[in-house]
Short mmCIF file of C-alpha atoms in Angstrom, two decimals:
data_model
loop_
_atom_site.label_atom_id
_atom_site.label_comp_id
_atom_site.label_asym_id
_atom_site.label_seq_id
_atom_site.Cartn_x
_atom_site.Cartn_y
_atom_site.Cartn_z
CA UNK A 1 21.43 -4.64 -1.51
CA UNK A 2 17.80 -5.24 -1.73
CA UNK A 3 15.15 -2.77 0.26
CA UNK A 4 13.72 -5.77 2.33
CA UNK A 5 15.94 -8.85 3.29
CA UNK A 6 14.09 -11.68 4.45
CA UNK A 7 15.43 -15.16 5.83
CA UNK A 8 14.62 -17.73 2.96
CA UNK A 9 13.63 -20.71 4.92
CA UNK A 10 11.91 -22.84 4.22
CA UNK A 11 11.47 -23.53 7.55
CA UNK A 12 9.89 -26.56 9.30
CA UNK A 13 8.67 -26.74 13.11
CA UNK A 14 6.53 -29.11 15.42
CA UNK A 15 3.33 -28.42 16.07
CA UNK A 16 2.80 -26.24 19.58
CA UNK A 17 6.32 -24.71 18.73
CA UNK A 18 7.30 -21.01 18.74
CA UNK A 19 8.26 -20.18 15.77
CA UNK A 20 10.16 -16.88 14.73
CA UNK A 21 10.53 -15.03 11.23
CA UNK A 22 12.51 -12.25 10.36
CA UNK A 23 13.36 -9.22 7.73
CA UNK A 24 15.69 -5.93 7.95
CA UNK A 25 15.09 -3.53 5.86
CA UNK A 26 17.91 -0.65 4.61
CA UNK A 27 15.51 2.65 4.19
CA UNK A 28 14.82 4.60 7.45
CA UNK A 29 11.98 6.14 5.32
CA UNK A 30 9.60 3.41 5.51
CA UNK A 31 7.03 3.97 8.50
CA UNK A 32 4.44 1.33 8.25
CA UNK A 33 5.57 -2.90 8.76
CA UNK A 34 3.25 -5.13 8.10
CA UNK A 35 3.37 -9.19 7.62
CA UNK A 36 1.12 -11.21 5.33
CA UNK A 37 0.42 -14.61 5.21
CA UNK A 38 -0.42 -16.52 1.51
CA UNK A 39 -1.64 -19.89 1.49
CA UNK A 40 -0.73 -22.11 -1.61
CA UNK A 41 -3.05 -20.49 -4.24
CA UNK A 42 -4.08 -17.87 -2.68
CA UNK A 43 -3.77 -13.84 -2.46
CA UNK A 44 -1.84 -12.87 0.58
CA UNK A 45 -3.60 -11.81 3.55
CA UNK A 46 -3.04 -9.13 5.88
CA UNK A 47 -1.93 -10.63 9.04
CA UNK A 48 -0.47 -7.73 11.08
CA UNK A 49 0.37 -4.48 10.77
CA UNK A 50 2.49 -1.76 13.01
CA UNK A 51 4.13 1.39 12.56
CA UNK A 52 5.67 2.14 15.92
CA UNK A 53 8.90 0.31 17.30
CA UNK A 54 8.11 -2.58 20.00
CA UNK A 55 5.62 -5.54 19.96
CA UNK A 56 1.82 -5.56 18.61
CA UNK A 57 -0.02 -8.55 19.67
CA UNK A 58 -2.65 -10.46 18.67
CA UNK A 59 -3.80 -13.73 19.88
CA UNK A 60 -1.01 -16.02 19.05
CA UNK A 61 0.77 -13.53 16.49
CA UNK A 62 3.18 -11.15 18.33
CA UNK A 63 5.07 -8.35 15.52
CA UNK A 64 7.96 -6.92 16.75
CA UNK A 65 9.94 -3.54 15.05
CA UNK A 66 12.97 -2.26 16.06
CA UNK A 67 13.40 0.98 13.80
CA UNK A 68 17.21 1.68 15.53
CA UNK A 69 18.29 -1.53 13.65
CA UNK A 70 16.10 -2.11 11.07
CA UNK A 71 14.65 -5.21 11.58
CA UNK A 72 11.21 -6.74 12.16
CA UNK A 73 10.07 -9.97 13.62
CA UNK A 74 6.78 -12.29 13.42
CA UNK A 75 6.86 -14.41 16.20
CA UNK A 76 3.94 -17.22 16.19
CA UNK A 77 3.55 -18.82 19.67
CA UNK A 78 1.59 -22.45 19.81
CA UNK A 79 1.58 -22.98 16.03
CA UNK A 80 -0.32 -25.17 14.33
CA UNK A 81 -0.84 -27.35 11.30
CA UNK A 82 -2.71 -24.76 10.08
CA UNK A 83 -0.07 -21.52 10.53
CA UNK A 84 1.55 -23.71 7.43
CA UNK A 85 1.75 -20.87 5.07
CA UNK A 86 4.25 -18.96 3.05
CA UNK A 87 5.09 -15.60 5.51
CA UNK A 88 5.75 -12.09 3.57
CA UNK A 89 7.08 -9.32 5.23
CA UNK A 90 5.85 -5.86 3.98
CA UNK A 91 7.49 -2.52 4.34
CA UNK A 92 5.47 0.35 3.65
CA UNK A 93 6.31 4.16 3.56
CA UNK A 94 4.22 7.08 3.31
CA UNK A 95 2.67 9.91 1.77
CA UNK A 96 3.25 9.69 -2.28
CA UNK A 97 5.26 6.19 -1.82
CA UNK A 98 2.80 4.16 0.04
CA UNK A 99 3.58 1.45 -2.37
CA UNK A 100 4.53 -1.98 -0.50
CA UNK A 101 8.04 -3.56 -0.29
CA UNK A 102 8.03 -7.49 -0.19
CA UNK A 103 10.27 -9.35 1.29
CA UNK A 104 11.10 -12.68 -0.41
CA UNK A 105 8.85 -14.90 1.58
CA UNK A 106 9.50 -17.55 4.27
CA UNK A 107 7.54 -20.88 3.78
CA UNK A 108 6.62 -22.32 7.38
CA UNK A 109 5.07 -25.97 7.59
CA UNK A 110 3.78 -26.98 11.06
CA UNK A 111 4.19 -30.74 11.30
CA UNK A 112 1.26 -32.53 13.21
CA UNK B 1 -11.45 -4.12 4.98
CA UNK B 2 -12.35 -4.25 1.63
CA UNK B 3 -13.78 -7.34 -0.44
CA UNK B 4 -11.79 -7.82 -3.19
CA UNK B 5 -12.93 -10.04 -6.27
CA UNK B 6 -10.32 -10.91 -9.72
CA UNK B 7 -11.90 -12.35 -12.84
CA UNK B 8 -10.78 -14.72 -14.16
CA UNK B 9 -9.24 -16.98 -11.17
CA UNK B 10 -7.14 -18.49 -13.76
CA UNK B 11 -6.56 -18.68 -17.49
CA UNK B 12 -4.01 -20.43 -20.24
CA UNK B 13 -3.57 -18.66 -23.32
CA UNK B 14 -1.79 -19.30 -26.44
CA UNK B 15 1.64 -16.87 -26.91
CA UNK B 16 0.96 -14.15 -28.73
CA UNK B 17 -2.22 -13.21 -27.47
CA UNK B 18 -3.65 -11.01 -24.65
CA UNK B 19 -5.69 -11.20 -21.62
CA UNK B 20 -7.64 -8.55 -19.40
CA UNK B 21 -7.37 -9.49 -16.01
CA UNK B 22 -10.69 -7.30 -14.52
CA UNK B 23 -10.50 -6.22 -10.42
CA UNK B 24 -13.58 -5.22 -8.57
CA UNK B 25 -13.80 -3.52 -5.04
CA UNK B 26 -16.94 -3.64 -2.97
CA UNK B 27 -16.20 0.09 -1.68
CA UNK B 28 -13.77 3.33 -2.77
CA UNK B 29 -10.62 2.79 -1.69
CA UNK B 30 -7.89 5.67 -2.09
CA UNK B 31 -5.36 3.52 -4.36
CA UNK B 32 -5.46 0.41 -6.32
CA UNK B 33 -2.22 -1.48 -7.68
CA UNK B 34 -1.31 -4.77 -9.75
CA UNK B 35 1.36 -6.84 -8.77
CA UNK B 36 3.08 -10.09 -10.68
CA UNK B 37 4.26 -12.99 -8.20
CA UNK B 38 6.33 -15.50 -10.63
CA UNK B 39 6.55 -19.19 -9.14
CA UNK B 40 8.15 -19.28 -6.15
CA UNK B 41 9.16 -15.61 -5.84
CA UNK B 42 7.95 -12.72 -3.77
CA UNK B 43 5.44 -9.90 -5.22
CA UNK B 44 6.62 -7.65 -7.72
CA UNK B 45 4.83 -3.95 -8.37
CA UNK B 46 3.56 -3.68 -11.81
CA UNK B 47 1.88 -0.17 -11.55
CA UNK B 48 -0.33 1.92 -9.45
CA UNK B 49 -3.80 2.52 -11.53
CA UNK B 50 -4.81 6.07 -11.16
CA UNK B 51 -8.17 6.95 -11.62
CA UNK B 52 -8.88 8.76 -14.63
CA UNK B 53 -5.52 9.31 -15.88
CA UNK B 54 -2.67 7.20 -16.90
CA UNK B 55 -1.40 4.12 -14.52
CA UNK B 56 2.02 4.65 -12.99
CA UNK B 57 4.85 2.24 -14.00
CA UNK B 58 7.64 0.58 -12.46
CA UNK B 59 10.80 0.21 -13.33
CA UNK B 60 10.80 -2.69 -16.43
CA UNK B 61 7.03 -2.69 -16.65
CA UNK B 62 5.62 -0.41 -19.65
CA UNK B 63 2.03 0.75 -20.61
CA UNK B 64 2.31 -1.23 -23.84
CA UNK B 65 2.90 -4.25 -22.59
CA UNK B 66 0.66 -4.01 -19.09
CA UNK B 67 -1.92 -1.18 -20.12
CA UNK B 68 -4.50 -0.41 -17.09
CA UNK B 69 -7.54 1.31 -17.27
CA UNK B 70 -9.30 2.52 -13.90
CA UNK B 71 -12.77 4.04 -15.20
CA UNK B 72 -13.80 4.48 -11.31
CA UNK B 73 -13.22 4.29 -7.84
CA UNK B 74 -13.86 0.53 -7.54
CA UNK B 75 -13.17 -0.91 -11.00
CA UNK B 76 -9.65 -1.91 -12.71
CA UNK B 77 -8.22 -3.74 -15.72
CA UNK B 78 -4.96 -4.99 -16.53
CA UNK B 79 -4.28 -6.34 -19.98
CA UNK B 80 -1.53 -8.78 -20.53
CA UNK B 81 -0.13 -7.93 -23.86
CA UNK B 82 1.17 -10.22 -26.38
CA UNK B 83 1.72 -12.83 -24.41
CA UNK B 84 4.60 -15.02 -24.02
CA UNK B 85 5.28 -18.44 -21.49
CA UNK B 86 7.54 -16.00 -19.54
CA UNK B 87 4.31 -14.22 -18.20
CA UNK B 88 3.06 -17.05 -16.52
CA UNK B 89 2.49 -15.78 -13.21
CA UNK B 90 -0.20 -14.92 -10.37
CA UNK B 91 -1.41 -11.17 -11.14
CA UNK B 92 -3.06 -9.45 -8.15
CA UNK B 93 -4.79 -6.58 -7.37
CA UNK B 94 -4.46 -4.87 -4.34
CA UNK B 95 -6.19 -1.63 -2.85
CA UNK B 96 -4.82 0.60 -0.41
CA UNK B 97 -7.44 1.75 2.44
CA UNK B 98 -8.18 3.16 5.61
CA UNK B 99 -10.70 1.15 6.96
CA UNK B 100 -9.72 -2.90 8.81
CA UNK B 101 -12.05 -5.26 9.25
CA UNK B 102 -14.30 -3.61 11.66
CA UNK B 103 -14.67 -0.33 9.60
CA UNK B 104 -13.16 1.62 11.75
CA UNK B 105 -10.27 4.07 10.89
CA UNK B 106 -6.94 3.56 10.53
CA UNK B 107 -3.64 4.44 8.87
CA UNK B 108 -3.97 2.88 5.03
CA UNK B 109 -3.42 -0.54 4.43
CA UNK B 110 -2.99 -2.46 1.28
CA UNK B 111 -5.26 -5.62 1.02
CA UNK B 112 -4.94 -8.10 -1.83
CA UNK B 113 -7.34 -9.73 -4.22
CA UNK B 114 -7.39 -13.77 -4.67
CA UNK B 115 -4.94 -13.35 -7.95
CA UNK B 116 -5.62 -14.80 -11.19
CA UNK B 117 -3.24 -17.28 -12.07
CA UNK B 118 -2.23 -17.14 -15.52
CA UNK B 119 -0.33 -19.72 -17.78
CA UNK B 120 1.28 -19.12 -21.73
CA UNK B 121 1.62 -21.54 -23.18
#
């Protein structure tokens, strides 16, 4: 079983929808969840980060952890063209392994 | 956060050979890594560059193959050994800090350079 499951997508939504992307992860250990967002070409960048359980917002971008199940949740309200990106989830834990995790990646496009 | 420049963006290179990938931070940040993302896969942990002292490998990645230097606080090199078409990849450098965007403290955070996308051919 890998550290970080993520859904594989690709996934494909009109513009203005809500769109929803999600990873569990298997090691209680990790403490810090954050999700990334690469363009094509690109490094990723930082999008959001949390380390508590419950929702983190910001602007259109909610992040959502649940640490009694494992499982963490981008949530991307109004999207648009531009939110077409590949989405990584990071797991991070802490003091000597602050190393990331990846997830595999879920590619969004936003249709127009 | 930090600003976080790779040379070169890209490369191709004949098998066989080897290329230093340089990464350059615009402030000291507590940890700096390099990370492989093959074509269409997620990122992969090469090794966490220690500063003045011999990077830390992960599991299938060796020093002979991927040696790193890290002379300083804000400078790093990896060198792609020997090359061969099944290191074509993206190879980033990341740095782990504990300053966002507006300076101000926070728990660390990895940020990523722009990669240098390398082809063997």
């Amino acid at each position: 079983q890998k550290e970080v499951e993520q859904d594989p997508g690709p996934l494909s939504v009109p513009e203005g929808a809500i769109v929803s992307l999600n990873c569990t992860y298997s090691n209680s250990a990790f403490q810090y969840f954050m999700w990334y967002r690469q363009y094509s070409r690109k490094g990723p960048e930082l999008l959001m980060y949390t380390y508590s359980s419950g929702n983190k917002e910001d602007g259109r971008f909610t992040a959502q952890v649940d640490k009694s199940s494992k499982y963490i949740s981008l949530f991307i309200r109004d999207s648009q063209p531009s939110d077409s990106a590949t989405y990584l989830c990071a797991i991070q834990g802490s003091g000597s392994a602050r190393q990331l995790t990846f997830g595999s990646g879920t590619q969004l496009t936003v249709l127009p | 956060s930090a600003v976080i420049s790779q040379k070169p963006s890209r490369d191709i290179c004949q098998r066989g050979t080897s290329l230093t990938i340089q990464c350059q931070v615009d402030s000291q940040v507590t940890m700096m890594f390099w990370y492989r993302q093959q074509p269409g896969q997620s990122l992969t942990l090469i090794a966490t560059a220690n500063q003045g002292s011999e990077a830390t490998y992960e599991s299938g990645f060796v020093i002979d193959k991927f040696p790193i230097s890290r002379p300083n606080l804000t400078f790093s090199t990896l060198t792609v050994s020997n090359m061969s078409p099944e290191d074509s990849s993206i190879y980033l450098c990341s740095v782990l800090t504990n300053r966002d965007r507006e300076g101000l403290y926070r728990p660390d955070t990895q940020y990523f350079g722009p990669g240098t996308r390398l082809t063997v051919l």
